[in-house]
mmCIF file of C-alpha atoms and ligand atoms in Angstrom:
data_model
loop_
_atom_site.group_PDB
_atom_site.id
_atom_site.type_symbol
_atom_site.label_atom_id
_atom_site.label_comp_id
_atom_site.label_asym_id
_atom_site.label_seq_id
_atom_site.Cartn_x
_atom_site.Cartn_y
_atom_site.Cartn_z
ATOM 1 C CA UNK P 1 0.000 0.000 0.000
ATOM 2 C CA UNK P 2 1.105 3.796 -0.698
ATOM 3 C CA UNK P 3 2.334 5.362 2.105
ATOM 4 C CA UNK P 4 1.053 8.739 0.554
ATOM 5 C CA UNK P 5 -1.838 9.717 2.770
ATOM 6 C CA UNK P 6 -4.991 9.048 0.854
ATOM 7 C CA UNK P 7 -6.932 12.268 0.111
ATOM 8 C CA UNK P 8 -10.230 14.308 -1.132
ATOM 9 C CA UNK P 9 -9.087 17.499 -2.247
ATOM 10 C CA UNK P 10 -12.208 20.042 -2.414
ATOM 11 C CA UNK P 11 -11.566 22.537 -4.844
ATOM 12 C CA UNK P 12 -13.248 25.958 -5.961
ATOM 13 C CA UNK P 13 -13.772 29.749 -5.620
ATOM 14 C CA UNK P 14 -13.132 31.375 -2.598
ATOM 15 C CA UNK P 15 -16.552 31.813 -0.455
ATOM 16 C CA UNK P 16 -18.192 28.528 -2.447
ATOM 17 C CA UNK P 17 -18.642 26.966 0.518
ATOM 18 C CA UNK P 18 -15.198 24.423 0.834
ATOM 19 C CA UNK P 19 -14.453 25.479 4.510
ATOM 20 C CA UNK P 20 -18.397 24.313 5.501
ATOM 21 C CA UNK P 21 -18.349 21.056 3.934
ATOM 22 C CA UNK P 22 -14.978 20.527 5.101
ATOM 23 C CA UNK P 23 -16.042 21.127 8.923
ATOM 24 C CA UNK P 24 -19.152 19.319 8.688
ATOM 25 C CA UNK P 25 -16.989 16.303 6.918
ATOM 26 C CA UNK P 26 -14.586 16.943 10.122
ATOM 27 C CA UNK P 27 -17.352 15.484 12.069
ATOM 28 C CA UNK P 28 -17.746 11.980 10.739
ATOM 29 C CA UNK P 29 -15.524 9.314 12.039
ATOM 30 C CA UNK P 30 -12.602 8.668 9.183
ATOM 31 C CA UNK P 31 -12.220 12.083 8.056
ATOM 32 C CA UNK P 32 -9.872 14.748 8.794
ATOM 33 C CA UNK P 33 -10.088 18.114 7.586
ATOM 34 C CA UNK P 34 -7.197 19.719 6.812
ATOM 35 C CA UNK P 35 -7.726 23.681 5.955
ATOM 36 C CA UNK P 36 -4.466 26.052 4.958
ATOM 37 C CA UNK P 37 -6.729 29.429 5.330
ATOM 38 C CA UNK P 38 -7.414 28.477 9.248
ATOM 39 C CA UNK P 39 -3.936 26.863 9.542
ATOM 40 C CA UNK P 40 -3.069 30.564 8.858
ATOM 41 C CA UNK P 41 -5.236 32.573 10.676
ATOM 42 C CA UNK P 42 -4.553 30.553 13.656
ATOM 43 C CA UNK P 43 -1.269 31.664 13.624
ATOM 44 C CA UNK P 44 -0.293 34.293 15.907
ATOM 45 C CA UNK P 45 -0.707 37.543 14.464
ATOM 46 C CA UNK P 46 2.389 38.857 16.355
ATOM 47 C CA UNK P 47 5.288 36.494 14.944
ATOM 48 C CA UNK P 48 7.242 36.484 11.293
ATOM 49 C CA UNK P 49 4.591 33.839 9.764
ATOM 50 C CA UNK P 50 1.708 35.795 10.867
ATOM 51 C CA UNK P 51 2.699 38.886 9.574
ATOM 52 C CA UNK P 52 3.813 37.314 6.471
ATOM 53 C CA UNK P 53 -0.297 36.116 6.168
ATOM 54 C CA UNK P 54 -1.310 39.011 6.932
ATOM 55 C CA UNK P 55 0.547 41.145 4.146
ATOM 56 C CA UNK P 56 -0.792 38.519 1.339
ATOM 57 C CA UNK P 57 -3.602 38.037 2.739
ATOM 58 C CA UNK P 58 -4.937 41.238 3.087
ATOM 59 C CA UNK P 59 -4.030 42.180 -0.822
ATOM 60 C CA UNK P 60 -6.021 39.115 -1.924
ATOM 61 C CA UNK P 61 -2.920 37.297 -2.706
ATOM 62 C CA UNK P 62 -1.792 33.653 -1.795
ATOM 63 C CA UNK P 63 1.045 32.821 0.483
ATOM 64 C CA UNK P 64 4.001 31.833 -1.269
ATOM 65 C CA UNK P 65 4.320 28.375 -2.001
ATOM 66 C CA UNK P 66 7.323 27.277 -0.004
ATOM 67 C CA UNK P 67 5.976 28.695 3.051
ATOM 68 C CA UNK P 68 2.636 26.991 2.548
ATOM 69 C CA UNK P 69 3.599 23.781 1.560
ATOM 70 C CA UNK P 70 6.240 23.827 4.837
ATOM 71 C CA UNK P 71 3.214 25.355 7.671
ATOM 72 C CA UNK P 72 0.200 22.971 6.202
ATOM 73 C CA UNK P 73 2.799 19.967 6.431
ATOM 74 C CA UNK P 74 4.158 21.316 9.933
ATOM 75 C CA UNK P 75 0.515 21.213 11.179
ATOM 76 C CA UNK P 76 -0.537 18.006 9.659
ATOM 77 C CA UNK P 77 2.740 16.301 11.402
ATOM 78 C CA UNK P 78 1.568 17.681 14.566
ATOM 79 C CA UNK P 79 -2.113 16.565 14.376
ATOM 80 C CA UNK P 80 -0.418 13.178 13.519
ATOM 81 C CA UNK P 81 1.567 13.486 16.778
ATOM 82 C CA UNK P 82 -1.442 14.273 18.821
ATOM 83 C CA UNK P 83 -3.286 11.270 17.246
ATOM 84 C CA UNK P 84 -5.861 13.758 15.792
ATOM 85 C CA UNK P 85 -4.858 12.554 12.492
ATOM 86 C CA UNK P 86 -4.508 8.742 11.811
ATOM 87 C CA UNK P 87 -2.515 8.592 8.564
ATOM 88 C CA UNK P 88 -3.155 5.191 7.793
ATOM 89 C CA UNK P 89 -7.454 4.618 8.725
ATOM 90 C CA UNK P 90 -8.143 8.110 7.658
ATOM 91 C CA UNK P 91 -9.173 10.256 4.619
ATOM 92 C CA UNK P 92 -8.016 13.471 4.402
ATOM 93 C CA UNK P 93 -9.818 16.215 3.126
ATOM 94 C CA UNK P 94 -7.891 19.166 1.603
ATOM 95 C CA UNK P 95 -9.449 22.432 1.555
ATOM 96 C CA UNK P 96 -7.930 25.051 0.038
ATOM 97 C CA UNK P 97 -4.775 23.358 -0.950
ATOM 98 C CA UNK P 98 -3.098 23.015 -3.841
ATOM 99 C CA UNK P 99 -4.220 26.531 -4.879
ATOM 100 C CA UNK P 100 -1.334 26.728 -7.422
ATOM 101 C CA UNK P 101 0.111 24.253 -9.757
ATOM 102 C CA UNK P 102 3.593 24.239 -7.610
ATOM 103 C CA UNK P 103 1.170 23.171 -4.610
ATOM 104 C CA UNK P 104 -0.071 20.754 -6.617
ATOM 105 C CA UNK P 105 3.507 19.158 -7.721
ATOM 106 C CA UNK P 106 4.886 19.422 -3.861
ATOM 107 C CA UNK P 107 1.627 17.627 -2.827
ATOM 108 C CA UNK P 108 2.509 14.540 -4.779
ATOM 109 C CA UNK P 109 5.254 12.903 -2.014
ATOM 110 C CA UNK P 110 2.383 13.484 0.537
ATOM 111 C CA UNK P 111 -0.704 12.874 -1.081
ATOM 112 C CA UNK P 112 -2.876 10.052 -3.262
ATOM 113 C CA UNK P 113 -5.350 12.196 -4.390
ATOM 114 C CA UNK P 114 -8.507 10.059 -5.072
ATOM 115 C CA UNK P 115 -11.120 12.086 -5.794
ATOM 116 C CA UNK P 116 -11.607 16.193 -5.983
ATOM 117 C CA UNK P 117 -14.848 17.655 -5.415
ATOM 118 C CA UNK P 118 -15.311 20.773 -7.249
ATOM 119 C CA UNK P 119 -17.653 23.378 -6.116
ATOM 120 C CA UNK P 120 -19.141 25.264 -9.055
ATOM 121 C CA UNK P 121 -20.721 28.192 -8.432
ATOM 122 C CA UNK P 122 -20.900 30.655 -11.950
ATOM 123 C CA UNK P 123 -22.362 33.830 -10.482
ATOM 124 C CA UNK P 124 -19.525 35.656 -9.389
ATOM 125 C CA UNK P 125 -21.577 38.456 -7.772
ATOM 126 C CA UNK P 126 -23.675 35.427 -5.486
ATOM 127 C CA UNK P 127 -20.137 34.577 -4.118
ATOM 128 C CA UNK P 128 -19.090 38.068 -3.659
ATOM 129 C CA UNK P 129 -21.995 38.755 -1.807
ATOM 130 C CA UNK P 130 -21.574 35.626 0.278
ATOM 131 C CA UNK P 131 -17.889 37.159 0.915
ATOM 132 C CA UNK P 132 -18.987 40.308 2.199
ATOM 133 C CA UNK P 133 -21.539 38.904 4.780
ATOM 134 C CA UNK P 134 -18.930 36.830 5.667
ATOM 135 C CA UNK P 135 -16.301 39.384 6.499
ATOM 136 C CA UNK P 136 -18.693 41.342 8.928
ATOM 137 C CA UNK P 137 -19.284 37.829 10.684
ATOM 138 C CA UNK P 138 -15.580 36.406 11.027
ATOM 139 C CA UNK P 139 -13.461 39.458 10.690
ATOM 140 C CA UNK P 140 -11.815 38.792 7.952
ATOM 141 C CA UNK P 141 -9.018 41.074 6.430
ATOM 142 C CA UNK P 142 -9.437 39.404 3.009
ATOM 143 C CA UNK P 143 -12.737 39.660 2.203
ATOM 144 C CA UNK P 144 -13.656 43.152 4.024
ATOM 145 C CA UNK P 145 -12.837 45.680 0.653
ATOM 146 C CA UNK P 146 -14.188 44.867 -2.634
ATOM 147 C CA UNK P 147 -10.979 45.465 -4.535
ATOM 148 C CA UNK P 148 -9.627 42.417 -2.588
ATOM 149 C CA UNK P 149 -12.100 40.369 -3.095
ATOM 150 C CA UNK P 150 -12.240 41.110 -6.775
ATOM 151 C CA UNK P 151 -8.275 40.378 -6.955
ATOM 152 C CA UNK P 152 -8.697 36.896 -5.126
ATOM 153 C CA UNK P 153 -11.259 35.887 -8.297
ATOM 154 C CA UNK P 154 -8.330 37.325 -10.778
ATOM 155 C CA UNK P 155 -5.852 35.157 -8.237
ATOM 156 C CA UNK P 156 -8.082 32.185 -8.426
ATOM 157 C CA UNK P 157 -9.060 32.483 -12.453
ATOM 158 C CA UNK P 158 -5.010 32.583 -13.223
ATOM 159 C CA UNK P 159 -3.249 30.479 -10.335
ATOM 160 C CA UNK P 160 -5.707 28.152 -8.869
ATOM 161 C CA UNK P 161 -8.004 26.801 -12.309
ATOM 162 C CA UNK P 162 -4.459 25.157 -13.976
ATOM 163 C CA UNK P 163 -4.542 22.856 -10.814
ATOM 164 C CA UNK P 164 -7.653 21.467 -12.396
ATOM 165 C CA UNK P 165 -5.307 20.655 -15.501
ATOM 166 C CA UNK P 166 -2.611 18.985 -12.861
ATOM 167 C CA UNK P 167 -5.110 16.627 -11.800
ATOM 168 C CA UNK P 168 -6.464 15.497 -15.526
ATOM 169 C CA UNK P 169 -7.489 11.975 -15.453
ATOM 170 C CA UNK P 170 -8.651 12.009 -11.852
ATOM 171 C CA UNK P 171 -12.339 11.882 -10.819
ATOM 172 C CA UNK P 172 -13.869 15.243 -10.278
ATOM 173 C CA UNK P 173 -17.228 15.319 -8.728
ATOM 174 C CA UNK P 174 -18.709 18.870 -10.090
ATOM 175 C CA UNK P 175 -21.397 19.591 -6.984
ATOM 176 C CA UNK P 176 -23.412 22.998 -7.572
ATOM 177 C CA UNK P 177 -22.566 25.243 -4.454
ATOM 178 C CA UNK P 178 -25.730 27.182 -4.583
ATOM 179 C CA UNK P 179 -27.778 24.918 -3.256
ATOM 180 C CA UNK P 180 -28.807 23.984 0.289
ATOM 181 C CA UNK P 181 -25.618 22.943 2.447
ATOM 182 C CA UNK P 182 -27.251 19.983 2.868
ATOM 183 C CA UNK P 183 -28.111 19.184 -0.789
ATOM 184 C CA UNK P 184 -24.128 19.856 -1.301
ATOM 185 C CA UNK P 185 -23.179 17.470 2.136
ATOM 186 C CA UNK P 186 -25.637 15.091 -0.345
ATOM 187 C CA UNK P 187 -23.588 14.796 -3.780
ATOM 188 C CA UNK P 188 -20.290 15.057 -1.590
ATOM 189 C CA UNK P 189 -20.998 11.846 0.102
ATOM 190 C CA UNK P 190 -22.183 10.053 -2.720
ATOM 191 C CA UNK P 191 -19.118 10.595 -4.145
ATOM 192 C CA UNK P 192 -16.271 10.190 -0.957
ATOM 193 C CA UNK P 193 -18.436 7.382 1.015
ATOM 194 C CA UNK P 194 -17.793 4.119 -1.731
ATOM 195 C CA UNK P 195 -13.585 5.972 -1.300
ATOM 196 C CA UNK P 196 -13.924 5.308 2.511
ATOM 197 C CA UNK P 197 -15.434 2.363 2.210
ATOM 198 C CA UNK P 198 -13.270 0.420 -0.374
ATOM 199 C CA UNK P 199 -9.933 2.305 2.236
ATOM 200 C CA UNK P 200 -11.572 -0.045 5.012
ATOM 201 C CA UNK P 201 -12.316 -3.190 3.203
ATOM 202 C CA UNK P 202 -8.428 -2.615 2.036
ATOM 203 C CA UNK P 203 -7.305 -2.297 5.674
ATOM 204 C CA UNK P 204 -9.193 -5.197 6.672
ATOM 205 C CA UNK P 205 -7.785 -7.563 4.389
ATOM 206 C CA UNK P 206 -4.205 -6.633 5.290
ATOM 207 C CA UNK P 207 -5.618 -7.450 9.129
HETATM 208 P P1 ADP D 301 -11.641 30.940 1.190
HETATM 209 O O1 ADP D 301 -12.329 30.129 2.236
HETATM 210 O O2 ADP D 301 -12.272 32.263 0.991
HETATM 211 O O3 ADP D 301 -11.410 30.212 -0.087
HETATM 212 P P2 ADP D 301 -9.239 30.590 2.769
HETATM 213 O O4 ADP D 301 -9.760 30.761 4.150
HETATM 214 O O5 ADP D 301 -9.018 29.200 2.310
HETATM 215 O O6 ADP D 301 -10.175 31.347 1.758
HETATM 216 O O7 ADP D 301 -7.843 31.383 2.613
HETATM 217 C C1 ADP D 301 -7.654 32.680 3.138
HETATM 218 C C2 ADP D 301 -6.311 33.241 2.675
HETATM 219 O O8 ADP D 301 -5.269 32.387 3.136
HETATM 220 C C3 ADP D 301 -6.125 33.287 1.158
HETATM 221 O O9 ADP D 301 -6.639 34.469 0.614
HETATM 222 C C4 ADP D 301 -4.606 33.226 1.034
HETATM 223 O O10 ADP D 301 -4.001 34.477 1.309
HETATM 224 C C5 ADP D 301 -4.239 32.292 2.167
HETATM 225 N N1 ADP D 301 -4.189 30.871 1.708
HETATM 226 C C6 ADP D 301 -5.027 29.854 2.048
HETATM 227 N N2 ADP D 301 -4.673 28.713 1.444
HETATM 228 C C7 ADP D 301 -3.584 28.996 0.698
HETATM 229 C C8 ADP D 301 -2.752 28.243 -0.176
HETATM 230 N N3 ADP D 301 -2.970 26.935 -0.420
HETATM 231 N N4 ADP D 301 -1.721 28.881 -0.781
HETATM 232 C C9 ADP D 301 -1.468 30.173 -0.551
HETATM 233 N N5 ADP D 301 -2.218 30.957 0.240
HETATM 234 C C10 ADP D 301 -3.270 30.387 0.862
#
């Protein structure tokens, strides 16, 4: 068996809806949810990394790679650590990482990616809305002026989409965001629940 951690990767927009799913997924036995945007803003706004969020952040932009790739896997080898994450009996689910196509290539020693889960949503202005309630709620630097909102679409249209490309020849489950949450929990699980269960009939048979 690969020893690459066997993965979901949900992929789209920002303010689709990935960080929802992801937390509800969080919630049922076999899944861990793995998100870069609160691995950063957990981060103490005070120290080098922080700061270093908070400057792309705040423009819209994404953290550079390097320093992504390094605090996601820093985090995910601590949740190992703390038995939070069980590499070998759970799935992971990605959300919002790879975001470029260099994420992408520095995921491959890490991950199997099995299935991505693409959360369409083609009404820009819904989303942008969405964004906007959304910064008033959580506080969030990125999403409380238009302008940066509008440059995290440009950011997402030119970096982000070619990881789509990357993963040609995988299965991608499109699941339209707009509906209910639970109508999207729906089309997500009928999609990741025959991945879980074919990962435990493969652990049982190796006992
Ligand atoms: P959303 O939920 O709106 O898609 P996130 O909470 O995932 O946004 O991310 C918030 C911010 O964190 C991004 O605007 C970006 O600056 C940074 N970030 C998150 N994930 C990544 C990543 N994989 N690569 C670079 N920057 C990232």
């Amino acid at each position: 068996m690969s020893d690459r951690y066997k993965t979901i990767l949900l992929f789209g927009p920002p303010g689709v809806g990935k960080g929802t799913q992801g937390k509800i997924l969080s919630k049922i036995p076999g899944f861990f949810h793995s998100s870069t945007g609160d691995i950063f803003r957990n981060l103490d706004s005070q120290s080098e990394l922080g700061r270093v969020f908070f400057e792309y952040s705040s423009r819209g932009e994404l953290v550079p790679d390097d320093i992504t790739m390094k605090i996601w896997h820093q985090n995910l080898y601590a949740n190992t650590h703390l038995g939070l994450f069980k590499p070998h009996a759970d799935l992971l689910v990605l959300d919002g990482l790879p975001r470029s196509v260099t994420q992408a290539k520095l995921l491959y020693r890490y991950c199997d990616v099995k299935c991505i889960i693409h959360l369409v949503c083609r009404d820009t202005e819904k989303l942008f809305d969405r964004m906007r309630k959304r910064a008033m709620k959580e506080n969030r630097v990125d999403d409380a002026k238009p302008e940066v909102i509008r440059r995290r679409f440009a950011v997402y249209e030119a970096e982000t989409m070619p990881v789509l490309e990357f993963y040609k020849g995988h299965t991608v489950t499109e699941v339209d965001a707009m509906r209910s949450p639970a109508a999207v929990l729906c089309e997500i699980l009928e999609a990741i629940v025959p991945i879980q269960e074919s990962h435990y009939r493969e652990l049982a048979t190796q006992g």
